[in-house]
PDB file of C-alpha atoms and ligand atoms in Angstrom:
ATOM      1  CA  MET A  54       0.000   0.000   0.000  1.00  0.00           C
ATOM      2  CA  SER A  55       1.426   3.403  -0.846  1.00  0.00           C
ATOM      3  CA  ASP A  56       2.082   5.814   2.054  1.00  0.00           C
ATOM      4  CA  GLN A  57      -0.515   8.130   0.645  1.00  0.00           C
ATOM      5  CA  PHE A  58      -3.269   5.750   1.696  1.00  0.00           C
ATOM      6  CA  ASP A  59      -1.745   4.594   4.958  1.00  0.00           C
ATOM      7  CA  PRO A  60      -4.537   5.222   7.516  1.00  0.00           C
ATOM      8  CA  GLU A  61      -1.868   5.649  10.224  1.00  0.00           C
ATOM      9  CA  LEU A  62      -0.896   8.917   8.598  1.00  0.00           C
ATOM     10  CA  PHE A  63      -4.222  10.368   9.591  1.00  0.00           C
ATOM     11  CA  GLN A  64      -4.015   9.495  13.292  1.00  0.00           C
ATOM     12  CA  THR A  65      -3.140  13.077  14.063  1.00  0.00           C
ATOM     13  CA  LYS A  66      -5.080  13.510  17.283  1.00  0.00           C
ATOM     14  CA  LEU A  67      -2.857  15.393  19.696  1.00  0.00           C
ATOM     15  CA  TYR A  68      -2.191  14.400  23.295  1.00  0.00           C
ATOM     16  CA  LEU A  69      -3.320  17.575  25.083  1.00  0.00           C
ATOM     17  CA  SER A  70      -3.857  18.093  28.822  1.00  0.00           C
ATOM     18  CA  PRO A  71      -7.414  19.220  29.574  1.00  0.00           C
ATOM     19  CA  GLU A  72      -6.764  21.963  32.197  1.00  0.00           C
ATOM     20  CA  LYS A  73      -8.542  25.071  30.992  1.00  0.00           C
ATOM     21  CA  ASP A  74      -6.659  28.321  30.453  1.00  0.00           C
ATOM     22  CA  GLN A  75      -8.400  30.969  32.572  1.00  0.00           C
ATOM     23  CA  LEU A  76      -5.193  32.758  33.537  1.00  0.00           C
ATOM     24  CA  PHE A  77      -6.132  36.123  32.089  1.00  0.00           C
ATOM     25  CA  GLU A  78      -9.725  35.944  33.284  1.00  0.00           C
ATOM     26  CA  THR A  79      -9.325  36.797  36.968  1.00  0.00           C
ATOM     27  CA  GLY A  80      -5.608  37.124  37.689  1.00  0.00           C
ATOM     28  CA  PRO A  81      -3.055  37.597  38.946  1.00  0.00           C
ATOM     29  CA  TRP A  82      -1.863  36.927  35.408  1.00  0.00           C
ATOM     30  CA  PRO A  83       1.781  36.771  34.274  1.00  0.00           C
ATOM     31  CA  LYS A  84       2.803  40.231  33.088  1.00  0.00           C
ATOM     32  CA  PRO A  85       5.272  40.325  31.439  1.00  0.00           C
ATOM     33  CA  PHE A  86       4.385  36.910  30.044  1.00  0.00           C
ATOM     34  CA  VAL A  87       6.605  34.064  31.319  1.00  0.00           C
ATOM     35  CA  PHE A  88       6.510  30.287  31.096  1.00  0.00           C
ATOM     36  CA  ASN A  89       5.976  29.773  34.836  1.00  0.00           C
ATOM     37  CA  GLU A  90       4.188  26.877  36.567  1.00  0.00           C
ATOM     38  CA  ASP A  91       0.752  28.495  36.187  1.00  0.00           C
ATOM     39  CA  VAL A  92       1.224  28.843  32.430  1.00  0.00           C
ATOM     40  CA  VAL A  93       2.651  25.335  32.118  1.00  0.00           C
ATOM     41  CA  ARG A  94      -0.375  23.852  33.929  1.00  0.00           C
ATOM     42  CA  VAL A  95      -2.794  25.194  31.283  1.00  0.00           C
ATOM     43  CA  PHE A  96      -0.332  25.456  28.403  1.00  0.00           C
ATOM     44  CA  ASP A  97      -1.844  22.791  26.124  1.00  0.00           C
ATOM     45  CA  ASP A  98      -5.261  24.423  26.276  1.00  0.00           C
ATOM     46  CA  MET A  99      -3.741  27.898  25.895  1.00  0.00           C
ATOM     47  CA  ILE A 100      -1.720  27.132  22.782  1.00  0.00           C
ATOM     48  CA  SER A 101      -4.367  25.043  21.054  1.00  0.00           C
ATOM     49  CA  ARG A 102      -6.941  27.826  21.531  1.00  0.00           C
ATOM     50  CA  SER A 103      -4.508  30.649  20.673  1.00  0.00           C
ATOM     51  CA  VAL A 104      -2.612  29.441  17.615  1.00  0.00           C
ATOM     52  CA  PRO A 105      -4.629  29.147  14.406  1.00  0.00           C
ATOM     53  CA  LEU A 106      -4.382  25.651  12.891  1.00  0.00           C
ATOM     54  CA  TYR A 107      -2.244  24.401  15.783  1.00  0.00           C
ATOM     55  CA  ARG A 108      -3.287  20.782  15.226  1.00  0.00           C
ATOM     56  CA  GLU A 109      -2.789  20.999  11.480  1.00  0.00           C
ATOM     57  CA  VAL A 110       0.629  22.636  11.875  1.00  0.00           C
ATOM     58  CA  LEU A 111       1.880  19.870  14.179  1.00  0.00           C
ATOM     59  CA  ALA A 112       0.539  17.185  11.844  1.00  0.00           C
ATOM     60  CA  CYS A 113       2.131  18.947   8.875  1.00  0.00           C
ATOM     61  CA  ALA A 114       5.470  19.173  10.709  1.00  0.00           C
ATOM     62  CA  ALA A 115       5.235  15.454  11.491  1.00  0.00           C
ATOM     63  CA  HIS A 116       4.707  14.656   7.781  1.00  0.00           C
ATOM     64  CA  TRP A 117       7.733  16.773   6.772  1.00  0.00           C
ATOM     65  CA  ALA A 118       9.852  15.299   9.562  1.00  0.00           C
ATOM     66  CA  ARG A 119       8.967  11.785   8.478  1.00  0.00           C
ATOM     67  CA  ASP A 120       9.922  12.546   4.883  1.00  0.00           C
ATOM     68  CA  TYR A 121      13.255  14.253   5.638  1.00  0.00           C
ATOM     69  CA  TYR A 122      14.455  12.071   8.506  1.00  0.00           C
ATOM     70  CA  GLN A 123      17.760  10.377   7.717  1.00  0.00           C
ATOM     71  CA  PRO A 124      18.197   7.150   9.729  1.00  0.00           C
ATOM     72  CA  GLY A 125      20.903   7.362  12.376  1.00  0.00           C
ATOM     73  CA  THR A 126      20.520  11.121  12.800  1.00  0.00           C
ATOM     74  CA  ARG A 127      18.613  13.194  15.373  1.00  0.00           C
ATOM     75  CA  ILE A 128      15.256  14.946  15.110  1.00  0.00           C
ATOM     76  CA  ILE A 129      15.290  18.048  17.323  1.00  0.00           C
ATOM     77  CA  ASP A 130      12.314  20.073  18.571  1.00  0.00           C
ATOM     78  CA  ILE A 131      13.440  23.469  19.889  1.00  0.00           C
ATOM     79  CA  GLY A 132      10.976  24.945  22.402  1.00  0.00           C
ATOM     80  CA  CYS A 133       9.317  21.548  22.743  1.00  0.00           C
ATOM     81  CA  SER A 134       7.154  22.770  25.689  1.00  0.00           C
ATOM     82  CA  THR A 135       5.016  19.883  26.992  1.00  0.00           C
ATOM     83  CA  GLY A 136       6.243  17.486  24.265  1.00  0.00           C
ATOM     84  CA  THR A 137       3.059  17.484  22.173  1.00  0.00           C
ATOM     85  CA  PHE A 138       4.868  17.511  18.818  1.00  0.00           C
ATOM     86  CA  LEU A 139       7.414  14.834  19.766  1.00  0.00           C
ATOM     87  CA  GLU A 140       4.612  12.615  21.083  1.00  0.00           C
ATOM     88  CA  LEU A 141       2.747  12.895  17.780  1.00  0.00           C
ATOM     89  CA  LEU A 142       5.932  12.367  15.776  1.00  0.00           C
ATOM     90  CA  GLY A 143       6.805   9.314  17.846  1.00  0.00           C
ATOM     91  CA  ARG A 144       3.554   7.695  16.696  1.00  0.00           C
ATOM     92  CA  PHE A 145       4.144   8.777  13.087  1.00  0.00           C
ATOM     93  CA  LEU A 146       7.662   7.479  12.488  1.00  0.00           C
ATOM     94  CA  LYS A 147       7.999   4.070  10.918  1.00  0.00           C
ATOM     95  CA  GLN A 148      11.350   3.237  12.538  1.00  0.00           C
ATOM     96  CA  PRO A 149      12.932   3.953  15.933  1.00  0.00           C
ATOM     97  CA  ALA A 150      14.709   7.305  16.053  1.00  0.00           C
ATOM     98  CA  THR A 151      16.446   9.681  18.419  1.00  0.00           C
ATOM     99  CA  LEU A 152      14.027  12.458  19.354  1.00  0.00           C
ATOM    100  CA  VAL A 153      15.485  15.457  21.150  1.00  0.00           C
ATOM    101  CA  GLY A 154      13.387  18.104  22.895  1.00  0.00           C
ATOM    102  CA  ILE A 155      15.002  21.359  23.993  1.00  0.00           C
ATOM    103  CA  ASP A 156      13.307  23.864  26.285  1.00  0.00           C
ATOM    104  CA  ASN A 157      14.634  26.273  28.910  1.00  0.00           C
ATOM    105  CA  SER A 158      11.609  25.801  31.202  1.00  0.00           C
ATOM    106  CA  GLN A 159      12.014  22.920  33.646  1.00  0.00           C
ATOM    107  CA  PRO A 160       8.256  22.730  34.454  1.00  0.00           C
ATOM    108  CA  MET A 161       7.533  22.350  30.709  1.00  0.00           C
ATOM    109  CA  LEU A 162       9.989  19.463  30.452  1.00  0.00           C
ATOM    110  CA  GLU A 163       8.490  17.734  33.486  1.00  0.00           C
ATOM    111  CA  LYS A 164       5.134  17.660  31.675  1.00  0.00           C
ATOM    112  CA  ALA A 165       6.889  16.526  28.493  1.00  0.00           C
ATOM    113  CA  ARG A 166       8.561  13.656  30.318  1.00  0.00           C
ATOM    114  CA  GLN A 167       5.153  12.291  31.408  1.00  0.00           C
ATOM    115  CA  LYS A 168       3.632  12.775  27.965  1.00  0.00           C
ATOM    116  CA  LEU A 169       6.507  10.959  26.250  1.00  0.00           C
ATOM    117  CA  GLU A 170       6.543   7.878  28.499  1.00  0.00           C
ATOM    118  CA  ARG A 171       4.891   5.624  25.912  1.00  0.00           C
ATOM    119  CA  ILE A 172       6.922   6.976  22.997  1.00  0.00           C
ATOM    120  CA  GLN A 173      10.093   6.287  24.963  1.00  0.00           C
ATOM    121  CA  GLN A 174       9.441   2.560  24.669  1.00  0.00           C
ATOM    122  CA  ILE A 175       9.994   2.852  20.893  1.00  0.00           C
ATOM    123  CA  HIS A 176      12.319   5.820  20.445  1.00  0.00           C
ATOM    124  CA  GLN A 177      15.330   7.211  22.228  1.00  0.00           C
ATOM    125  CA  VAL A 178      14.026  10.423  23.780  1.00  0.00           C
ATOM    126  CA  GLU A 179      16.319  13.122  25.192  1.00  0.00           C
ATOM    127  CA  LEU A 180      14.917  16.181  26.924  1.00  0.00           C
ATOM    128  CA  ILE A 181      17.409  18.993  27.409  1.00  0.00           C
ATOM    129  CA  CYS A 182      16.726  21.919  29.743  1.00  0.00           C
ATOM    130  CA  GLU A 183      18.825  24.614  28.099  1.00  0.00           C
ATOM    131  CA  THR A 184      18.449  27.836  26.156  1.00  0.00           C
ATOM    132  CA  ALA A 185      18.500  27.023  22.458  1.00  0.00           C
ATOM    133  CA  GLU A 186      21.390  29.432  21.812  1.00  0.00           C
ATOM    134  CA  ASN A 187      23.690  27.190  23.864  1.00  0.00           C
ATOM    135  CA  CYS A 188      22.784  23.956  22.078  1.00  0.00           C
ATOM    136  CA  SER A 189      24.483  22.024  19.310  1.00  0.00           C
ATOM    137  CA  PHE A 190      22.441  20.673  16.418  1.00  0.00           C
ATOM    138  CA  GLU A 191      25.108  18.321  15.074  1.00  0.00           C
ATOM    139  CA  ASN A 192      24.041  15.088  13.391  1.00  0.00           C
ATOM    140  CA  SER A 193      20.439  16.181  12.879  1.00  0.00           C
ATOM    141  CA  SER A 194      18.358  15.791   9.734  1.00  0.00           C
ATOM    142  CA  VAL A 195      15.221  17.555  10.976  1.00  0.00           C
ATOM    143  CA  VAL A 196      14.982  20.564  13.291  1.00  0.00           C
ATOM    144  CA  VAL A 197      11.546  21.862  14.273  1.00  0.00           C
ATOM    145  CA  ILE A 198      11.133  25.236  15.973  1.00  0.00           C
ATOM    146  CA  ASN A 199       7.482  26.116  16.397  1.00  0.00           C
ATOM    147  CA  TYR A 200       6.455  29.446  17.993  1.00  0.00           C
ATOM    148  CA  THR A 201       9.741  29.816  19.885  1.00  0.00           C
ATOM    149  CA  LEU A 202      12.123  31.982  17.804  1.00  0.00           C
ATOM    150  CA  GLN A 203       9.591  34.804  18.296  1.00  0.00           C
ATOM    151  CA  PHE A 204      10.475  34.970  22.022  1.00  0.00           C
ATOM    152  CA  LEU A 205      14.242  35.337  21.499  1.00  0.00           C
ATOM    153  CA  PRO A 206      16.009  38.706  21.410  1.00  0.00           C
ATOM    154  CA  LEU A 207      16.314  39.849  17.775  1.00  0.00           C
ATOM    155  CA  GLN A 208      20.110  39.673  17.685  1.00  0.00           C
ATOM    156  CA  VAL A 209      20.027  36.069  18.919  1.00  0.00           C
ATOM    157  CA  ARG A 210      17.597  34.795  16.247  1.00  0.00           C
ATOM    158  CA  GLN A 211      20.011  35.020  13.299  1.00  0.00           C
ATOM    159  CA  LYS A 212      22.787  33.427  15.360  1.00  0.00           C
ATOM    160  CA  LEU A 213      20.526  30.516  16.324  1.00  0.00           C
ATOM    161  CA  LEU A 214      19.345  29.934  12.737  1.00  0.00           C
ATOM    162  CA  ARG A 215      22.950  29.873  11.552  1.00  0.00           C
ATOM    163  CA  SER A 216      23.870  27.381  14.238  1.00  0.00           C
ATOM    164  CA  ILE A 217      20.907  25.169  13.239  1.00  0.00           C
ATOM    165  CA  TYR A 218      22.039  25.368   9.614  1.00  0.00           C
ATOM    166  CA  GLU A 219      25.582  24.400  10.560  1.00  0.00           C
ATOM    167  CA  GLY A 220      24.408  21.448  12.658  1.00  0.00           C
ATOM    168  CA  LEU A 221      21.987  20.004  10.084  1.00  0.00           C
ATOM    169  CA  ASN A 222      23.274  17.307   7.749  1.00  0.00           C
ATOM    170  CA  PRO A 223      23.212  18.089   4.019  1.00  0.00           C
ATOM    171  CA  GLY A 224      19.639  17.524   2.803  1.00  0.00           C
ATOM    172  CA  GLY A 225      18.354  18.288   6.308  1.00  0.00           C
ATOM    173  CA  LEU A 226      15.177  20.255   6.953  1.00  0.00           C
ATOM    174  CA  LEU A 227      14.156  23.105   9.226  1.00  0.00           C
ATOM    175  CA  PHE A 228      10.429  23.444   9.996  1.00  0.00           C
ATOM    176  CA  LEU A 229       9.751  26.876  11.512  1.00  0.00           C
ATOM    177  CA  SER A 230       6.440  28.317  12.722  1.00  0.00           C
ATOM    178  CA  GLU A 231       6.067  31.894  13.937  1.00  0.00           C
ATOM    179  CA  LYS A 232       3.675  34.683  14.646  1.00  0.00           C
ATOM    180  CA  VAL A 233       4.333  37.311  11.958  1.00  0.00           C
ATOM    181  CA  LYS A 234       3.278  40.898  11.342  1.00  0.00           C
ATOM    182  CA  SER A 235       2.180  42.342   8.035  1.00  0.00           C
ATOM    183  CA  ALA A 236       4.441  44.799   6.220  1.00  0.00           C
ATOM    184  CA  CYS A 237       1.292  46.815   5.486  1.00  0.00           C
ATOM    185  CA  PRO A 238      -0.237  48.616   8.527  1.00  0.00           C
ATOM    186  CA  GLN A 239      -3.762  48.445   7.084  1.00  0.00           C
ATOM    187  CA  PHE A 240      -3.509  44.677   6.548  1.00  0.00           C
ATOM    188  CA  GLN A 241      -1.936  44.304   9.980  1.00  0.00           C
ATOM    189  CA  GLU A 242      -4.973  45.962  11.525  1.00  0.00           C
ATOM    190  CA  THR A 243      -7.344  43.736   9.541  1.00  0.00           C
ATOM    191  CA  ILE A 244      -5.410  40.554  10.341  1.00  0.00           C
ATOM    192  CA  ASN A 245      -5.333  41.468  14.054  1.00  0.00           C
ATOM    193  CA  ARG A 246      -9.107  41.796  14.029  1.00  0.00           C
ATOM    194  CA  HIS A 247      -9.418  38.400  12.349  1.00  0.00           C
ATOM    195  CA  TYR A 248      -7.037  36.887  14.883  1.00  0.00           C
ATOM    196  CA  GLU A 249      -8.945  38.346  17.828  1.00  0.00           C
ATOM    197  CA  ALA A 250     -12.208  37.030  16.375  1.00  0.00           C
ATOM    198  CA  PHE A 251     -10.548  33.606  16.170  1.00  0.00           C
ATOM    199  CA  LYS A 252      -9.600  33.811  19.858  1.00  0.00           C
ATOM    200  CA  ALA A 253     -13.110  34.965  20.818  1.00  0.00           C
ATOM    201  CA  HIS A 254     -14.534  32.045  18.843  1.00  0.00           C
ATOM    202  CA  ASN A 255     -12.312  29.759  20.942  1.00  0.00           C
ATOM    203  CA  GLY A 256     -13.897  31.049  24.135  1.00  0.00           C
ATOM    204  CA  TYR A 257     -11.600  33.896  25.197  1.00  0.00           C
ATOM    205  CA  ALA A 258     -13.344  37.020  26.497  1.00  0.00           C
ATOM    206  CA  LYS A 259     -12.373  40.476  25.213  1.00  0.00           C
ATOM    207  CA  THR A 260     -10.646  41.328  28.516  1.00  0.00           C
ATOM    208  CA  GLU A 261      -8.607  38.106  28.441  1.00  0.00           C
ATOM    209  CA  ILE A 262      -7.494  38.878  24.881  1.00  0.00           C
ATOM    210  CA  GLU A 263      -6.510  42.449  25.827  1.00  0.00           C
ATOM    211  CA  ARG A 264      -4.635  41.434  28.983  1.00  0.00           C
ATOM    212  CA  LYS A 265      -2.658  38.740  27.198  1.00  0.00           C
ATOM    213  CA  LYS A 266      -1.818  41.149  24.381  1.00  0.00           C
ATOM    214  CA  GLU A 267      -0.380  43.575  26.973  1.00  0.00           C
ATOM    215  CA  ALA A 268       1.544  40.799  28.716  1.00  0.00           C
ATOM    216  CA  LEU A 269       3.114  39.697  25.415  1.00  0.00           C
ATOM    217  CA  GLU A 270       4.234  43.205  24.443  1.00  0.00           C
ATOM    218  CA  ASN A 271       8.037  43.303  24.010  1.00  0.00           C
ATOM    219  CA  VAL A 272       8.150  39.610  24.974  1.00  0.00           C
ATOM    220  CA  LEU A 273       6.813  38.074  21.758  1.00  0.00           C
ATOM    221  CA  VAL A 274       8.229  40.280  18.994  1.00  0.00           C
ATOM    222  CA  PRO A 275       7.028  39.222  15.517  1.00  0.00           C
ATOM    223  CA  LEU A 276       8.912  39.914  12.275  1.00  0.00           C
ATOM    224  CA  THR A 277       7.371  40.152   8.821  1.00  0.00           C
ATOM    225  CA  GLU A 278       7.275  37.050   6.638  1.00  0.00           C
ATOM    226  CA  ALA A 279       9.870  38.678   4.320  1.00  0.00           C
ATOM    227  CA  GLN A 280      12.222  39.400   7.254  1.00  0.00           C
ATOM    228  CA  GLN A 281      11.815  35.826   8.432  1.00  0.00           C
ATOM    229  CA  ILE A 282      12.625  34.426   4.991  1.00  0.00           C
ATOM    230  CA  SER A 283      15.622  36.696   4.546  1.00  0.00           C
ATOM    231  CA  MET A 284      16.989  35.562   7.940  1.00  0.00           C
ATOM    232  CA  LEU A 285      16.739  31.959   6.740  1.00  0.00           C
ATOM    233  CA  GLN A 286      18.498  32.827   3.482  1.00  0.00           C
ATOM    234  CA  GLU A 287      21.262  34.672   5.321  1.00  0.00           C
ATOM    235  CA  SER A 288      21.740  31.629   7.519  1.00  0.00           C
ATOM    236  CA  GLY A 289      22.498  29.570   4.399  1.00  0.00           C
ATOM    237  CA  PHE A 290      19.201  27.796   3.673  1.00  0.00           C
ATOM    238  CA  SER A 291      18.681  27.284  -0.049  1.00  0.00           C
ATOM    239  CA  HIS A 292      15.059  26.341  -0.703  1.00  0.00           C
ATOM    240  CA  ILE A 293      12.319  27.922   1.377  1.00  0.00           C
ATOM    241  CA  ASP A 294       8.570  27.359   1.137  1.00  0.00           C
ATOM    242  CA  SER A 295       5.497  27.979   3.293  1.00  0.00           C
ATOM    243  CA  PRO A 296       3.186  25.001   3.732  1.00  0.00           C
ATOM    244  CA  ILE A 297       0.718  26.845   6.020  1.00  0.00           C
ATOM    245  CA  LYS A 298      -0.422  30.374   6.813  1.00  0.00           C
ATOM    246  CA  LEU A 299      -3.513  31.676   8.591  1.00  0.00           C
ATOM    247  CA  HIS A 300      -4.090  35.117  10.107  1.00  0.00           C
ATOM    248  CA  ASN A 301      -0.763  36.232  11.612  1.00  0.00           C
ATOM    249  CA  PHE A 302       0.823  32.784  11.942  1.00  0.00           C
ATOM    250  CA  ILE A 303       3.017  31.102   9.345  1.00  0.00           C
ATOM    251  CA  SER A 304       4.946  27.848   8.924  1.00  0.00           C
ATOM    252  CA  LEU A 305       8.046  27.714   6.740  1.00  0.00           C
ATOM    253  CA  VAL A 306      10.224  24.857   5.578  1.00  0.00           C
ATOM    254  CA  ALA A 307      13.871  25.414   4.682  1.00  0.00           C
ATOM    255  CA  LEU A 308      16.351  22.980   3.191  1.00  0.00           C
ATOM    256  CA  LYS A 309      20.086  22.690   3.760  1.00  0.00           C
TER     257      LYS A 309
HETATM  258  N1  GEK B 509      15.732  30.642  24.590  1.00  0.00           N
HETATM  259  C1  GEK B 509      14.954  29.570  24.687  1.00  0.00           C
HETATM  260  N2  GEK B 509      15.488  28.336  24.557  1.00  0.00           N
HETATM  261  C2  GEK B 509      14.724  27.226  24.669  1.00  0.00           C
HETATM  262  N3  GEK B 509      13.387  27.279  24.880  1.00  0.00           N
HETATM  263  C3  GEK B 509      12.829  28.485  25.009  1.00  0.00           C
HETATM  264  C4  GEK B 509      13.565  29.683  24.922  1.00  0.00           C
HETATM  265  N4  GEK B 509      12.711  30.730  25.088  1.00  0.00           N
HETATM  266  C5  GEK B 509      11.491  30.200  25.272  1.00  0.00           C
HETATM  267  N5  GEK B 509      11.554  28.851  25.235  1.00  0.00           N
HETATM  268  C6  GEK B 509      10.458  27.878  25.335  1.00  0.00           C
HETATM  269  O1  GEK B 509       9.797  27.934  24.099  1.00  0.00           O
HETATM  270  C7  GEK B 509       8.467  27.505  24.250  1.00  0.00           C
HETATM  271  C8  GEK B 509       7.549  28.397  23.432  1.00  0.00           C
HETATM  272  S1  GEK B 509       5.973  27.717  23.172  1.00  0.00           S
HETATM  273  C9  GEK B 509       6.372  26.485  21.950  1.00  0.00           C
HETATM  274  C10 GEK B 509       5.232  25.600  21.587  1.00  0.00           C
HETATM  275  C11 GEK B 509       5.622  24.243  21.104  1.00  0.00           C
HETATM  276  N6  GEK B 509       6.716  24.276  20.130  1.00  0.00           N
HETATM  277  C12 GEK B 509       4.414  23.542  20.529  1.00  0.00           C
HETATM  278  O2  GEK B 509       4.275  23.554  19.298  1.00  0.00           O
HETATM  279  O3  GEK B 509       3.636  23.015  21.313  1.00  0.00           O
HETATM  280  C13 GEK B 509       5.150  28.865  22.186  1.00  0.00           C
HETATM  281  C14 GEK B 509       4.238  29.780  22.822  1.00  0.00           C
HETATM  282  O4  GEK B 509       4.106  29.694  24.057  1.00  0.00           O
HETATM  283  O5  GEK B 509       3.647  30.607  22.086  1.00  0.00           O
HETATM  284  C15 GEK B 509       8.167  27.512  25.745  1.00  0.00           C
HETATM  285  O6  GEK B 509       8.003  26.195  26.199  1.00  0.00           O
HETATM  286  C16 GEK B 509       9.399  28.187  26.365  1.00  0.00           C
HETATM  287  O7  GEK B 509       9.722  27.668  27.628  1.00  0.00           O
HETATM  288  O1  PPY B 510       0.101  35.753  20.177  1.00  0.00           O
HETATM  289  C1  PPY B 510      -0.801  35.587  20.965  1.00  0.00           C
HETATM  290  O2  PPY B 510      -1.632  36.474  21.255  1.00  0.00           O
HETATM  291  C2  PPY B 510      -0.924  34.311  21.591  1.00  0.00           C
HETATM  292  O3  PPY B 510      -1.766  34.150  22.440  1.00  0.00           O
HETATM  293  C3  PPY B 510       0.018  33.210  21.152  1.00  0.00           C
HETATM  294  C4  PPY B 510       0.599  32.518  22.314  1.00  0.00           C
HETATM  295  C5  PPY B 510       0.200  31.229  22.611  1.00  0.00           C
HETATM  296  C6  PPY B 510       0.729  30.593  23.741  1.00  0.00           C
HETATM  297  C7  PPY B 510       1.647  31.256  24.534  1.00  0.00           C
HETATM  298  C8  PPY B 510       2.057  32.553  24.219  1.00  0.00           C
HETATM  299  C9  PPY B 510       1.529  33.180  23.096  1.00  0.00           C
END
């Protein structure tokens, strides 16, 4: 049977903790926004209700990772949070692999460790509590960095992308998802409205949306899509494409 019709490929249900995100409803809420224990407790609900196409993006990343994985190399998820992507990928891969999750929040990795217990029986799983800038990406064929570069200081982003490029094996793939801003102020205003309507549709009240926006100011700093692509090009990546975009969130793939 060809892969295209393999029903396993469509088992993309994510392993998400059910605790509801009400952090910005009553307070005290984290301002400036940080990945503390309160956030970690409700993180799965928060991200899946706040990022457009979150489930589809993770499934898409798993498809790309499966296609570009070179046996004997590492697959690295930078900013792995509670391990949701690695858990999905672990079920997707056809052969045992080394799956590495990097995150600088210990409480996130504690959740990830629990979530990855089953996957660990098949794959070698390494969870590293470290800032991404200090990590090596040697002997990797796939690096995923979803919604994490956006939190790093601007001058660190280019350095990190270059270090990922250097670590990847030839033919290796970077899968990058980010919040972006429009180069056109009028479109930016329109897209923001669409994004806020999306959040409201997912059950967030106007005050929660406003408070979180304030908390994220100067913490999550988005670039434009063009700036993001040019950073990837400057880091050495040759082919760049965008498999997904909705509202102010984009996923890019880049090849070494
Ligand atoms: N310098 C850093 N080094 C390492 N980790 C960091 C750093 N800064 C922040 N983090 C970690 O990056 C993650 C960002 S969340 C990623 C979602 C995940 N990818 C997902 O698809 O579920 C995105 C969001 O919250 O919007 C958090 O777990 C931080 O602790
Ligand atoms: O950009 C936003 O407004 C978000 O809410 C995205 C997000 C999701 C999870 C943690 C931090 C930011």
